[in-house]
N, CA, C and O atoms as CSV, one atom per row, in Angstrom:
chain,resi,resn,atom,element,x,y,z
A,1,MET,N,N,116.147,153.719,44.029
A,1,MET,CA,C,115.565,152.475,43.564
A,1,MET,C,C,115.024,151.662,44.725
A,1,MET,O,O,113.954,151.062,44.627
A,2,SER,N,N,115.759,151.643,45.820
A,2,SER,CA,C,115.359,150.875,46.995
A,2,SER,C,C,114.067,151.422,47.598
A,2,SER,O,O,113.199,150.649,48.005
A,3,ASN,N,N,113.931,152.762,47.659
A,3,ASN,CA,C,112.706,153.366,48.196
A,3,ASN,C,C,111.505,153.084,47.300
A,3,ASN,O,O,110.393,152.872,47.785
A,4,LYS,N,N,111.739,153.083,45.986
A,4,LYS,CA,C,110.656,152.805,45.055
A,4,LYS,C,C,110.176,151.358,45.221
A,4,LYS,O,O,108.971,151.106,45.216
A,5,LEU,N,N,111.099,150.416,45.367
A,5,LEU,CA,C,110.759,149.012,45.581
A,5,LEU,C,C,110.030,148.838,46.904
A,5,LEU,O,O,109.065,148.079,46.997
A,6,PHE,N,N,110.502,149.551,47.931
A,6,PHE,CA,C,109.871,149.503,49.251
A,6,PHE,C,C,108.427,150.007,49.165
A,6,PHE,O,O,107.529,149.415,49.764
A,7,SER,N,N,108.199,151.098,48.423
A,7,SER,CA,C,106.856,151.662,48.255
A,7,SER,C,C,105.943,150.702,47.496
A,7,SER,O,O,104.773,150.547,47.846
A,8,LEU,N,N,106.476,150.060,46.457
A,8,LEU,CA,C,105.679,149.100,45.695
A,8,LEU,C,C,105.266,147.915,46.566
A,8,LEU,O,O,104.150,147.412,46.432
A,9,LYS,N,N,106.147,147.465,47.452
A,9,LYS,CA,C,105.810,146.364,48.354
A,9,LYS,C,C,104.677,146.761,49.287
A,9,LYS,O,O,103.775,145.960,49.533
A,10,TRP,N,N,104.705,147.990,49.813
A,10,TRP,CA,C,103.648,148.450,50.715
A,10,TRP,C,C,102.317,148.590,49.983
A,10,TRP,O,O,101.260,148.277,50.532
A,11,ILE,N,N,102.378,149.058,48.754
A,11,ILE,CA,C,101.149,149.183,47.965
A,11,ILE,C,C,100.565,147.797,47.695
A,11,ILE,O,O,99.360,147.586,47.834
A,12,ALA,N,N,101.424,146.861,47.310
A,12,ALA,CA,C,100.959,145.492,47.062
A,12,ALA,C,C,100.374,144.880,48.329
A,12,ALA,O,O,99.354,144.192,48.274
A,13,LEU,N,N,101.010,145.126,49.463
A,13,LEU,CA,C,100.512,144.611,50.736
A,13,LEU,C,C,99.152,145.226,51.078
A,13,LEU,O,O,98.263,144.530,51.569
A,14,ALA,N,N,98.990,146.521,50.820
A,14,ALA,CA,C,97.718,147.190,51.099
A,14,ALA,C,C,96.602,146.630,50.212
A,14,ALA,O,O,95.487,146.410,50.684
A,15,VAL,N,N,96.899,146.399,48.931
A,15,VAL,CA,C,95.907,145.835,48.020
A,15,VAL,C,C,95.533,144.421,48.459
A,15,VAL,O,O,94.355,144.064,48.466
A,16,LEU,N,N,96.526,143.618,48.824
A,16,LEU,CA,C,96.272,142.258,49.296
A,16,LEU,C,C,95.420,142.269,50.563
A,16,LEU,O,O,94.487,141.476,50.690
A,17,ALA,N,N,95.735,143.157,51.496
A,17,ALA,CA,C,94.959,143.257,52.739
A,17,ALA,C,C,93.512,143.641,52.444
A,17,ALA,O,O,92.592,143.141,53.092
A,18,THR,N,N,93.307,144.521,51.472
A,18,THR,CA,C,91.953,144.915,51.096
A,18,THR,C,C,91.156,143.709,50.609
A,18,THR,O,O,90.000,143.531,50.994
A,19,PHE,N,N,91.769,142.883,49.766
A,19,PHE,CA,C,91.086,141.682,49.280
A,19,PHE,C,C,90.807,140.697,50.401
A,19,PHE,O,O,89.722,140.122,50.470
A,20,VAL,N,N,91.774,140.503,51.272
A,20,VAL,CA,C,91.601,139.543,52.369
A,20,VAL,C,C,90.479,139.981,53.293
A,20,VAL,O,O,89.606,139.179,53.625
A,21,PHE,N,N,90.486,141.240,53.713
A,21,PHE,CA,C,89.477,141.697,54.659
A,21,PHE,C,C,88.102,141.843,54.022
A,21,PHE,O,O,87.090,141.661,54.699
A,22,SER,N,N,88.044,142.166,52.743
A,22,SER,CA,C,86.729,142.247,52.099
A,22,SER,C,C,86.154,140.857,51.879
A,22,SER,O,O,84.934,140.700,51.838
A,23,ALA,N,N,86.999,139.850,51.736
A,23,ALA,CA,C,86.517,138.474,51.601
A,23,ALA,C,C,85.891,137.989,52.892
A,23,ALA,O,O,85.051,137.090,52.866
A,24,CYS,N,N,86.277,138.559,54.015
A,24,CYS,CA,C,85.721,138.171,55.310
A,24,CYS,C,C,84.406,138.878,55.610
A,24,CYS,O,O,83.724,138.544,56.579
A,25,ALA,N,N,84.051,139.847,54.785
A,25,ALA,CA,C,82.810,140.581,55.032
A,25,ALA,C,C,81.622,139.654,54.870
A,25,ALA,O,O,81.658,138.728,54.059
A,26,SER,N,N,80.586,139.893,55.624
A,26,SER,CA,C,79.398,139.035,55.600
A,26,SER,C,C,78.547,139.347,54.385
A,26,SER,O,O,78.346,140.507,54.026
A,27,ASN,N,N,78.059,138.303,53.768
A,27,ASN,CA,C,77.115,138.473,52.672
A,27,ASN,C,C,75.865,137.659,52.957
A,27,ASN,O,O,75.242,137.134,52.034
A,28,LYS,N,N,75.494,137.550,54.225
A,28,LYS,CA,C,74.321,136.780,54.631
A,28,LYS,C,C,73.072,137.397,54.012
A,28,LYS,O,O,72.934,138.618,53.944
A,29,THR,N,N,72.179,136.543,53.570
A,29,THR,CA,C,70.912,136.989,53.018
A,29,THR,C,C,70.081,137.626,54.122
A,29,THR,O,O,70.060,137.136,55.251
A,30,MET,N,N,69.403,138.708,53.797
A,30,MET,CA,C,68.571,139.389,54.780
A,30,MET,C,C,67.112,139.214,54.381
A,30,MET,O,O,66.769,139.259,53.200
A,31,ILE,N,N,66.254,139.011,55.388
A,31,ILE,CA,C,64.820,138.948,55.153
A,31,ILE,C,C,64.148,139.897,56.126
A,31,ILE,O,O,64.745,140.290,57.127
A,32,ALA,N,N,62.916,140.264,55.839
A,32,ALA,CA,C,62.204,141.192,56.712
A,32,ALA,C,C,61.732,140.473,57.959
A,32,ALA,O,O,61.131,139.402,57.880
A,33,GLY,N,N,62.003,141.061,59.104
A,33,GLY,CA,C,61.541,140.509,60.371
A,33,GLY,C,C,60.116,140.951,60.658
A,33,GLY,O,O,59.480,141.583,59.815
A,34,ALA,N,N,59.613,140.625,61.839
A,34,ALA,CA,C,58.234,140.935,62.216
A,34,ALA,C,C,57.962,142.432,62.200
A,34,ALA,O,O,56.854,142.854,61.867
A,35,ASN,N,N,58.959,143.244,62.556
A,35,ASN,CA,C,58.748,144.688,62.601
A,35,ASN,C,C,59.219,145.377,61.323
A,35,ASN,O,O,59.328,146.603,61.290
A,36,GLY,N,N,59.499,144.603,60.270
A,36,GLY,CA,C,59.912,145.181,59.001
A,36,GLY,C,C,61.403,145.408,58.888
A,36,GLY,O,O,61.898,145.697,57.799
A,37,GLU,N,N,62.135,145.285,59.990
A,37,GLU,CA,C,63.582,145.458,59.962
A,37,GLU,C,C,64.225,144.221,59.346
A,37,GLU,O,O,63.731,143.110,59.539
A,38,PRO,N,N,65.320,144.395,58.608
A,38,PRO,CA,C,65.982,143.221,58.040
A,38,PRO,C,C,66.519,142.313,59.139
A,38,PRO,O,O,67.048,142.778,60.149
A,39,THR,N,N,66.373,141.022,58.924
A,39,THR,CA,C,66.870,140.020,59.853
A,39,THR,C,C,67.758,139.067,59.075
A,39,THR,O,O,67.390,138.633,57.983
A,40,SER,N,N,68.896,138.741,59.605
A,40,SER,CA,C,69.771,137.792,58.946
A,40,SER,C,C,69.056,136.457,58.849
A,40,SER,O,O,68.384,136.039,59.791
A,41,ILE,N,N,69.199,135.785,57.712
A,41,ILE,CA,C,68.538,134.498,57.506
A,41,ILE,C,C,68.957,133.502,58.581
A,41,ILE,O,O,68.190,132.602,58.920
A,42,LYS,N,N,70.171,133.653,59.122
A,42,LYS,CA,C,70.617,132.718,60.154
A,42,LYS,C,C,69.871,132.929,61.458
A,42,LYS,O,O,69.820,132.018,62.284
A,43,ASP,N,N,69.289,134.108,61.670
A,43,ASP,CA,C,68.556,134.400,62.894
A,43,ASP,C,C,67.059,134.161,62.750
A,43,ASP,O,O,66.332,134.172,63.743
A,44,ALA,N,N,66.601,133.948,61.544
A,44,ALA,CA,C,65.172,133.788,61.295
A,44,ALA,C,C,64.831,132.313,61.145
A,44,ALA,O,O,65.697,131.491,60.847
A,45,ASN,N,N,63.568,131.990,61.353
A,45,ASN,CA,C,63.084,130.648,61.050
A,45,ASN,C,C,62.196,130.798,59.826
A,45,ASN,O,O,61.015,131.121,59.957
A,46,PRO,N,N,62.748,130.569,58.631
A,46,PRO,CA,C,62.010,130.844,57.408
A,46,PRO,C,C,60.789,129.951,57.203
A,46,PRO,O,O,59.892,130.302,56.437
A,47,PHE,N,N,60.745,128.818,57.869
A,47,PHE,CA,C,59.599,127.922,57.805
A,47,PHE,C,C,59.119,127.713,59.235
A,47,PHE,O,O,59.506,126.744,59.889
A,48,ALA,N,N,58.287,128.611,59.714
A,48,ALA,CA,C,57.869,128.610,61.122
A,48,ALA,C,C,57.102,127.356,61.514
A,48,ALA,O,O,57.015,127.036,62.699
A,49,SER,N,N,56.546,126.641,60.544
A,49,SER,CA,C,55.797,125.430,60.883
A,49,SER,C,C,56.721,124.243,61.166
A,49,SER,O,O,56.252,123.181,61.576
A,50,ILE,N,N,58.013,124.411,60.954
A,50,ILE,CA,C,58.986,123.358,61.264
A,50,ILE,C,C,59.628,123.687,62.606
A,50,ILE,O,O,60.321,124.698,62.719
A,51,PRO,N,N,59.414,122.857,63.626
A,51,PRO,CA,C,60.032,123.123,64.932
A,51,PRO,C,C,61.526,122.792,64.892
A,51,PRO,O,O,61.950,121.852,64.220
A,52,ILE,N,N,62.305,123.574,65.616
A,52,ILE,CA,C,63.750,123.356,65.706
A,52,ILE,C,C,64.125,123.323,67.181
A,52,ILE,O,O,63.707,124.203,67.933
A,53,PRO,N,N,64.907,122.328,67.618
A,53,PRO,CA,C,65.334,122.312,69.027
A,53,PRO,C,C,66.020,123.625,69.393
A,53,PRO,O,O,66.777,124.183,68.598
A,54,GLY,N,N,65.749,124.107,70.593
A,54,GLY,CA,C,66.227,125.417,71.022
A,54,GLY,C,C,67.728,125.611,70.966
A,54,GLY,O,O,68.190,126.727,70.727
A,55,ASN,N,N,68.499,124.563,71.179
A,55,ASN,CA,C,69.952,124.730,71.200
A,55,ASN,C,C,70.605,124.429,69.847
A,55,ASN,O,O,71.832,124.411,69.749
A,56,PHE,N,N,69.806,124.194,68.809
A,56,PHE,CA,C,70.381,123.893,67.501
A,56,PHE,C,C,70.732,125.176,66.771
A,56,PHE,O,O,70.072,126.201,66.944
A,57,LYS,N,N,71.766,125.113,65.961
A,57,LYS,CA,C,72.237,126.264,65.193
A,57,LYS,C,C,71.923,126.040,63.714
A,57,LYS,O,O,71.995,124.922,63.205
A,58,PHE,N,N,71.575,127.131,63.046
A,58,PHE,CA,C,71.267,127.121,61.621
A,58,PHE,C,C,72.565,127.255,60.840
A,58,PHE,O,O,73.353,128.159,61.116
A,59,ASP,N,N,72.806,126.381,59.876
A,59,ASP,CA,C,74.002,126.436,59.033
A,59,ASP,C,C,73.641,127.161,57.737
A,59,ASP,O,O,73.203,126.541,56.768
A,60,SER,N,N,73.828,128.472,57.734
A,60,SER,CA,C,73.430,129.286,56.583
A,60,SER,C,C,74.331,129.058,55.372
A,60,SER,O,O,73.919,129.325,54.243
A,61,ASN,N,N,75.547,128.572,55.586
A,61,ASN,CA,C,76.449,128.331,54.459
A,61,ASN,C,C,76.004,127.149,53.605
A,61,ASN,O,O,76.279,127.122,52.405
A,62,ARG,N,N,75.334,126.191,54.190
A,62,ARG,CA,C,74.891,125.006,53.458
A,62,ARG,C,C,73.423,125.084,53.057
A,62,ARG,O,O,72.986,124.342,52.177
A,63,SER,N,N,72.666,125.957,53.678
A,63,SER,CA,C,71.217,126.023,53.462
A,63,SER,C,C,70.863,126.824,52.217
A,63,SER,O,O,71.625,127.677,51.762
A,64,PHE,N,N,69.684,126.524,51.682
A,64,PHE,CA,C,69.185,127.187,50.483
A,64,PHE,C,C,67.691,127.416,50.649
A,64,PHE,O,O,66.961,126.510,51.051
A,65,ILE,N,N,67.238,128.620,50.341
A,65,ILE,CA,C,65.811,128.941,50.412
A,65,ILE,C,C,65.430,129.684,49.139
A,65,ILE,O,O,66.119,130.613,48.718
A,66,TYR,N,N,64.321,129.260,48.528
A,66,TYR,CA,C,63.797,129.948,47.361
A,66,TYR,C,C,62.343,130.298,47.628
A,66,TYR,O,O,61.555,129.460,48.064
A,67,GLU,N,N,62.003,131.555,47.357
A,67,GLU,CA,C,60.610,131.984,47.456
A,67,GLU,C,C,60.290,132.796,46.216
A,67,GLU,O,O,61.027,133.718,45.865
A,68,SER,N,N,59.184,132.456,45.546
A,68,SER,CA,C,58.786,133.194,44.350
A,68,SER,C,C,58.390,134.611,44.743
A,68,SER,O,O,58.086,134.883,45.904
A,69,GLY,N,N,58.397,135.496,43.776
A,69,GLY,CA,C,58.061,136.892,44.038
A,69,GLY,C,C,56.700,137.069,44.675
A,69,GLY,O,O,56.514,137.953,45.511
A,70,SER,N,N,55.742,136.235,44.290
A,70,SER,CA,C,54.397,136.330,44.858
A,70,SER,C,C,54.302,135.637,46.211
A,70,SER,O,O,53.331,135.824,46.945
A,71,GLY,N,N,55.309,134.842,46.537
A,71,GLY,CA,C,55.276,134.094,47.792
A,71,GLY,C,C,54.469,132.817,47.698
A,71,GLY,O,O,54.315,132.099,48.686
A,72,ALA,N,N,53.945,132.526,46.494
A,72,ALA,CA,C,53.110,131.338,46.321
A,72,ALA,C,C,53.930,130.054,46.404
A,72,ALA,O,O,53.421,129.017,46.830
A,73,VAL,N,N,55.183,130.121,46.003
A,73,VAL,CA,C,56.055,128.945,46.035
A,73,VAL,C,C,57.222,129.235,46.965
A,73,VAL,O,O,57.916,130.242,46.822
A,74,LYS,N,N,57.424,128.342,47.914
A,74,LYS,CA,C,58.533,128.494,48.857
A,74,LYS,C,C,59.122,127.111,49.097
A,74,LYS,O,O,58.427,126.204,49.555
A,75,VAL,N,N,60.400,126.955,48.789
A,75,VAL,CA,C,61.084,125.685,49.001
A,75,VAL,C,C,62.386,125.950,49.740
A,75,VAL,O,O,62.945,127.045,49.671
A,76,GLY,N,N,62.852,124.945,50.438
A,76,GLY,CA,C,64.100,125.125,51.153
A,76,GLY,C,C,64.808,123.823,51.426
A,76,GLY,O,O,64.204,122.752,51.491
A,77,ARG,N,N,66.087,123.949,51.581
A,77,ARG,CA,C,66.948,122.869,52.055
A,77,ARG,C,C,67.740,123.488,53.195
A,77,ARG,O,O,68.665,124.271,52.979
A,78,LEU,N,N,67.360,123.123,54.407
A,78,LEU,CA,C,67.884,123.769,55.602
A,78,LEU,C,C,68.739,122.799,56.398
A,78,LEU,O,O,68.404,121.621,56.522
A,79,PHE,N,N,69.835,123.293,56.932
A,79,PHE,CA,C,70.737,122.468,57.727
A,79,PHE,C,C,70.862,123.051,59.130
A,79,PHE,O,O,71.072,124.251,59.304
A,80,TYR,N,N,70.730,122.179,60.122
A,80,TYR,CA,C,70.876,122.550,61.530
A,80,TYR,C,C,71.771,121.522,62.217
A,80,TYR,O,O,71.889,120.385,61.762
A,81,TYR,N,N,72.394,121.933,63.310
A,81,TYR,CA,C,73.186,120.999,64.111
A,81,TYR,C,C,73.119,121.414,65.573
A,81,TYR,O,O,72.938,122.589,65.891
A,82,GLY,N,N,73.266,120.430,66.461
A,82,GLY,CA,C,73.193,120.741,67.883
A,82,GLY,C,C,73.605,119.568,68.748
A,82,GLY,O,O,73.863,118.469,68.257
A,83,TRP,N,N,73.661,119.824,70.048
A,83,TRP,CA,C,74.178,118.878,71.029
A,83,TRP,C,C,73.080,118.027,71.647
A,83,TRP,O,O,72.856,118.106,72.855
A,84,LEU,N,N,72.403,117.232,70.871
A,84,LEU,CA,C,71.470,116.226,71.364
A,84,LEU,C,C,71.894,114.882,70.793
A,84,LEU,O,O,72.529,114.820,69.740
A,85,SER,N,N,71.543,113.813,71.482
A,85,SER,CA,C,71.821,112.487,70.934
A,85,SER,C,C,70.917,112.254,69.727
A,85,SER,O,O,69.947,112.982,69.514
A,86,LEU,N,N,71.242,111.246,68.951
A,86,LEU,CA,C,70.417,110.905,67.794
A,86,LEU,C,C,68.996,110.595,68.233
A,86,LEU,O,O,68.036,111.068,67.625
A,87,GLU,N,N,68.859,109.801,69.288
A,87,GLU,CA,C,67.534,109.407,69.777
A,87,GLU,C,C,66.735,110.612,70.270
A,87,GLU,O,O,65.541,110.721,69.990
A,88,GLU,N,N,67.391,111.522,71.007
A,88,GLU,CA,C,66.696,112.722,71.503
A,88,GLU,C,C,66.242,113.610,70.350
A,88,GLU,O,O,65.154,114.185,70.393
A,89,THR,N,N,67.071,113.720,69.327
A,89,THR,CA,C,66.727,114.555,68.172
A,89,THR,C,C,65.547,113.961,67.413
A,89,THR,O,O,64.619,114.678,67.040
A,90,ILE,N,N,65.584,112.660,67.185
A,90,ILE,CA,C,64.473,111.987,66.494
A,90,ILE,C,C,63.188,112.140,67.297
A,90,ILE,O,O,62.140,112.469,66.742
A,91,GLN,N,N,63.268,111.903,68.599
A,91,GLN,CA,C,62.084,112.013,69.458
A,91,GLN,C,C,61.529,113.437,69.449
A,91,GLN,O,O,60.312,113.624,69.424
A,92,PHE,N,N,62.406,114.439,69.468
A,92,PHE,CA,C,61.959,115.832,69.405
A,92,PHE,C,C,61.105,116.051,68.155
A,92,PHE,O,O,59.990,116.564,68.244
A,93,PHE,N,N,61.628,115.663,66.994
A,93,PHE,CA,C,60.896,115.903,65.752
A,93,PHE,C,C,59.635,115.054,65.652
A,93,PHE,O,O,58.612,115.536,65.165
A,94,GLU,N,N,59.683,113.799,66.104
A,94,GLU,CA,C,58.480,112.965,66.066
A,94,GLU,C,C,57.357,113.581,66.899
A,94,GLU,O,O,56.193,113.513,66.505
A,95,ASN,N,N,57.684,114.173,68.025
A,95,ASN,CA,C,56.665,114.806,68.877
A,95,ASN,C,C,56.243,116.177,68.358
A,95,ASN,O,O,55.052,116.453,68.217
A,96,GLU,N,N,57.216,117.026,68.076
A,96,GLU,CA,C,56.919,118.427,67.763
A,96,GLU,C,C,56.349,118.639,66.364
A,96,GLU,O,O,55.561,119.563,66.162
A,97,MET,N,N,56.722,117.815,65.405
A,97,MET,CA,C,56.137,117.961,64.068
A,97,MET,C,C,54.636,117.693,64.125
A,97,MET,O,O,53.853,118.420,63.514
A,98,VAL,N,N,54.231,116.657,64.854
A,98,VAL,CA,C,52.802,116.348,65.009
A,98,VAL,C,C,52.099,117.493,65.737
A,98,VAL,O,O,50.981,117.863,65.378
A,99,ASN,N,N,52.751,118.056,66.760
A,99,ASN,CA,C,52.170,119.192,67.492
A,99,ASN,C,C,51.965,120.410,66.596
A,99,ASN,O,O,51.089,121.233,66.865
A,100,LYS,N,N,52.763,120.535,65.535
A,100,LYS,CA,C,52.635,121.658,64.602
A,100,LYS,C,C,51.706,121.327,63.433
A,100,LYS,O,O,51.601,122.102,62.481
A,101,GLY,N,N,51.029,120.168,63.507
A,101,GLY,CA,C,50.052,119.830,62.481
A,101,GLY,C,C,50.569,118.982,61.333
A,101,GLY,O,O,49.837,118.754,60.371
A,102,TRP,N,N,51.797,118.511,61.401
A,102,TRP,CA,C,52.355,117.665,60.356
A,102,TRP,C,C,51.921,116.219,60.567
A,102,TRP,O,O,51.816,115.757,61.703
A,103,LYS,N,N,51.671,115.509,59.477
A,103,LYS,CA,C,51.298,114.092,59.529
A,103,LYS,C,C,52.506,113.266,59.075
A,103,LYS,O,O,53.057,113.496,57.999
A,104,LEU,N,N,52.908,112.302,59.910
A,104,LEU,CA,C,54.032,111.433,59.569
A,104,LEU,C,C,53.616,110.490,58.444
A,104,LEU,O,O,52.635,109.759,58.574
A,105,ILE,N,N,54.359,110.506,57.345
A,105,ILE,CA,C,54.080,109.644,56.198
A,105,ILE,C,C,54.845,108.326,56.334
A,105,ILE,O,O,54.262,107.250,56.207
A,106,ASN,N,N,56.146,108.414,56.593
A,106,ASN,CA,C,56.944,107.207,56.794
A,106,ASN,C,C,58.265,107.541,57.481
A,106,ASN,O,O,58.675,108.698,57.570
A,107,VAL,N,N,58.915,106.481,57.962
A,107,VAL,CA,C,60.207,106.599,58.638
A,107,VAL,C,C,61.152,105.603,57.987
A,107,VAL,O,O,60.796,104.443,57.778
A,108,ILE,N,N,62.348,106.056,57.669
A,108,ILE,CA,C,63.383,105.180,57.128
A,108,ILE,C,C,64.550,105.222,58.104
A,108,ILE,O,O,65.148,106.274,58.331
A,109,ARG,N,N,64.866,104.064,58.679
A,109,ARG,CA,C,65.973,103.989,59.634
A,109,ARG,C,C,67.139,103.273,58.966
A,109,ARG,O,O,67.001,102.161,58.455
A,110,GLN,N,N,68.273,103.928,58.983
A,110,GLN,CA,C,69.497,103.363,58.435
A,110,GLN,C,C,70.633,103.862,59.306
A,110,GLN,O,O,70.533,103.744,60.527
A,111,GLU,N,N,71.707,104.412,58.759
A,111,GLU,CA,C,72.773,104.987,59.585
A,111,GLU,C,C,72.234,106.145,60.415
A,111,GLU,O,O,72.687,106.380,61.535
A,112,GLY,N,N,71.301,106.840,59.880
A,112,GLY,CA,C,70.567,107.896,60.572
A,112,GLY,C,C,69.096,107.569,60.433
A,112,GLY,O,O,68.719,106.403,60.316
A,113,THR,N,N,68.274,108.587,60.447
A,113,THR,CA,C,66.834,108.375,60.288
A,113,THR,C,C,66.281,109.445,59.364
A,113,THR,O,O,66.678,110.608,59.432
A,114,ILE,N,N,65.363,109.041,58.501
A,114,ILE,CA,C,64.659,109.979,57.630
A,114,ILE,C,C,63.194,109.951,58.029
A,114,ILE,O,O,62.565,108.893,58.064
A,115,LEU,N,N,62.658,111.127,58.330
A,115,LEU,CA,C,61.249,111.283,58.684
A,115,LEU,C,C,60.583,112.087,57.569
A,115,LEU,O,O,61.033,113.187,57.249
A,116,ASN,N,N,59.525,111.556,56.980
A,116,ASN,CA,C,58.800,112.253,55.920
A,116,ASN,C,C,57.419,112.655,56.425
A,116,ASN,O,O,56.675,111.837,56.966
A,117,TYR,N,N,57.093,113.937,56.235
A,117,TYR,CA,C,55.842,114.503,56.740
A,117,TYR,C,C,55.089,115.222,55.638
A,117,TYR,O,O,55.661,115.632,54.629
A,118,GLN,N,N,53.773,115.365,55.862
A,118,GLN,CA,C,52.906,116.131,54.974
A,118,GLN,C,C,52.021,117.037,55.820
A,118,GLN,O,O,51.533,116.644,56.880
A,119,LYS,N,N,51.825,118.252,55.332
A,119,LYS,CA,C,50.908,119.200,55.975
A,119,LYS,C,C,50.307,120.061,54.866
A,119,LYS,O,O,51.025,120.745,54.136
A,120,ASP,N,N,48.998,120.017,54.753
A,120,ASP,CA,C,48.304,120.748,53.691
A,120,ASP,C,C,48.943,120.376,52.350
A,120,ASP,O,O,48.983,119.198,51.995
A,121,ALA,N,N,49.433,121.345,51.616
A,121,ALA,CA,C,50.033,121.068,50.307
A,121,ALA,C,C,51.557,121.053,50.369
A,121,ALA,O,O,52.220,121.209,49.343
A,122,GLN,N,N,52.115,120.866,51.557
A,122,GLN,CA,C,53.573,120.851,51.718
A,122,GLN,C,C,54.072,119.477,52.142
A,122,GLN,O,O,53.378,118.722,52.823
A,123,MET,N,N,55.288,119.179,51.723
A,123,MET,CA,C,55.989,117.970,52.148
A,123,MET,C,C,57.285,118.406,52.823
A,123,MET,O,O,57.906,119.393,52.427
A,124,ALA,N,N,57.681,117.654,53.848
A,124,ALA,CA,C,58.952,117.912,54.526
A,124,ALA,C,C,59.647,116.582,54.758
A,124,ALA,O,O,59.044,115.626,55.246
A,125,SER,N,N,60.909,116.536,54.404
A,125,SER,CA,C,61.726,115.349,54.623
A,125,SER,C,C,62.884,115.752,55.530
A,125,SER,O,O,63.667,116.640,55.194
A,126,LEU,N,N,62.985,115.091,56.682
A,126,LEU,CA,C,64.026,115.400,57.658
A,126,LEU,C,C,65.003,114.236,57.718
A,126,LEU,O,O,64.615,113.111,58.030
A,127,SER,N,N,66.248,114.500,57.426
A,127,SER,CA,C,67.302,113.496,57.505
A,127,SER,C,C,68.144,113.819,58.737
A,127,SER,O,O,68.745,114.890,58.821
A,128,ILE,N,N,68.185,112.891,59.690
A,128,ILE,CA,C,68.853,113.130,60.974
A,128,ILE,C,C,70.012,112.151,61.111
A,128,ILE,O,O,69.825,110.937,61.029
A,129,THR,N,N,71.208,112.690,61.321
A,129,THR,CA,C,72.399,111.872,61.523
A,129,THR,C,C,73.115,112.349,62.776
A,129,THR,O,O,72.783,113.390,63.344
A,130,HIS,N,N,74.099,111.571,63.194
A,130,HIS,CA,C,74.822,111.899,64.423
A,130,HIS,C,C,76.306,111.599,64.224
A,130,HIS,O,O,76.668,110.550,63.690
A,131,SER,N,N,77.155,112.522,64.656
A,131,SER,CA,C,78.598,112.333,64.552
A,131,SER,C,C,79.294,113.243,65.549
A,131,SER,O,O,78.912,114.401,65.717
A,132,TRP,N,N,80.310,112.720,66.204
A,132,TRP,CA,C,81.119,113.499,67.134
A,132,TRP,C,C,80.265,114.219,68.175
A,132,TRP,O,O,80.465,115.406,68.433
A,133,ALA,N,N,79.328,113.513,68.762
A,133,ALA,CA,C,78.464,113.988,69.852
A,133,ALA,C,C,77.462,115.057,69.426
A,133,ALA,O,O,76.809,115.655,70.280
A,134,GLN,N,N,77.329,115.307,68.141
A,134,GLN,CA,C,76.342,116.274,67.657
A,134,GLN,C,C,75.374,115.592,66.701
A,134,GLN,O,O,75.724,114.640,66.004
A,135,SER,N,N,74.155,116.101,66.689
A,135,SER,CA,C,73.166,115.653,65.712
A,135,SER,C,C,73.087,116.682,64.595
A,135,SER,O,O,73.200,117.886,64.825
A,136,TYR,N,N,72.892,116.187,63.395
A,136,TYR,CA,C,72.789,117.027,62.206
A,136,TYR,C,C,71.440,116.759,61.553
A,136,TYR,O,O,71.043,115.607,61.372
A,137,VAL,N,N,70.742,117.831,61.203
A,137,VAL,CA,C,69.417,117.702,60.608
A,137,VAL,C,C,69.409,118.442,59.275
A,137,VAL,O,O,69.745,119.624,59.200
A,138,GLU,N,N,69.020,117.727,58.234
A,138,GLU,CA,C,68.799,118.337,56.928
A,138,GLU,C,C,67.303,118.290,56.675
A,138,GLU,O,O,66.696,117.220,56.701
A,139,ILE,N,N,66.711,119.447,56.431
A,139,ILE,CA,C,65.275,119.544,56.190
A,139,ILE,C,C,65.061,119.997,54.751
A,139,ILE,O,O,65.556,121.043,54.333
A,140,ARG,N,N,64.320,119.196,54.009
A,140,ARG,CA,C,63.918,119.573,52.651
A,140,ARG,C,C,62.420,119.795,52.694
A,140,ARG,O,O,61.657,118.902,53.062
A,141,ILE,N,N,62.008,120.992,52.315
A,141,ILE,CA,C,60.591,121.338,52.406
A,141,ILE,C,C,60.158,122.052,51.139
A,141,ILE,O,O,60.896,122.859,50.574
A,142,GLY,N,N,58.940,121.734,50.704
A,142,GLY,CA,C,58.415,122.373,49.512
A,142,GLY,C,C,57.007,121.902,49.231
A,142,GLY,O,O,56.424,121.156,50.018
A,143,PRO,N,N,56.457,122.337,48.104
A,143,PRO,CA,C,55.100,121.928,47.752
A,143,PRO,C,C,55.041,120.439,47.450
A,143,PRO,O,O,56.032,119.823,47.056
A,144,GLN,N,N,53.862,119.882,47.644
A,144,GLN,CA,C,53.646,118.450,47.416
A,144,GLN,C,C,53.749,118.118,45.954
A,144,GLN,O,O,53.596,116.958,45.572
């Protein structure tokens, strides 16, 4: 009886370990890179017309991207964070968005800053906040 109970405990432990380790497996969305090879969405810049500071990291767990099958409609809610001050982050986007052809529509300054841009038939809204020495950027982009 004792050996049977011991065996059941090991089987239960093995099943539990399988669930735990499979839960840690990556399920990151993959997209085609420049050479056709799959690229993790966290490594890609899905909206190349939006500049991102070089040291900022993409938060794939909070971000959302939708693209229609034809590619005619593409919308996203992207989250980034990095080690720049609030002022440096705002200045980066104010300069680089214009360099990429975006037109500043308006600026809302509150606890953070919201920058709204337009380019062709697209709109982009950037919400920039700062906490614990890091800046956080939420980018909402889609058709006008």
